[in-house]
Amino acid sequence: MSEAESSAVRTSDHAGTCVAEASVATSPRHRCIVIQPGTVAPSYLDTDQDDDAGQWTNRPAATLAVLFFVTGAFGIPLLWRRPSFSLWQRIFWSLVVTLYTITLFVGVTILVLRTLDSANGG
């Protein structure tokens, strides 16, 4: 790679805030938006991107998938922070996930003990 391709270009406003940092030969690695007081924000910032109801992470199925396939009982605080579950649903799913996690631990322990027992010739 040539020296010109590996050098980075950084531009900044009068306050020294990052406006853009990019490699000369490639697209920008990240983008910073600087809006000075009294200026109008770009139109793409006006879109309703912070709508929690439209995000897939706030859907009950996504939360339950994370609980059962990723975190187990350690994800129960995630369940209790979601507004899409009522109180009785939070209690129910907390109990189900706790029992599921205990069952997995017991099952893996039994599997390991049987494997070790058969490996020792027993």
C-alpha angles and dihedrals in degrees: 000000000000124000092249092055094050097047117095126223118216124186124186140179125243092280093053095248115152112259100169139343118194141157112246094238100037141052121274116290093210138353130222122196118213116192114184120211112276096023126115119248118240115266094245089064090058094065117107097251095145094066102135094193092060097050116099091222091069095053115108093231092056092049092050091047090055091048096050102035105030120018108016114190091349088072096061092103087057089055093050093051094057114098091202092077123074121221095263091047091052091051092045095048092043090057093044093049092046092052091045091052093048090049091052093050092048091046093050091046091052091047092051093047092050091048092050091046092052091045090055091054097254 
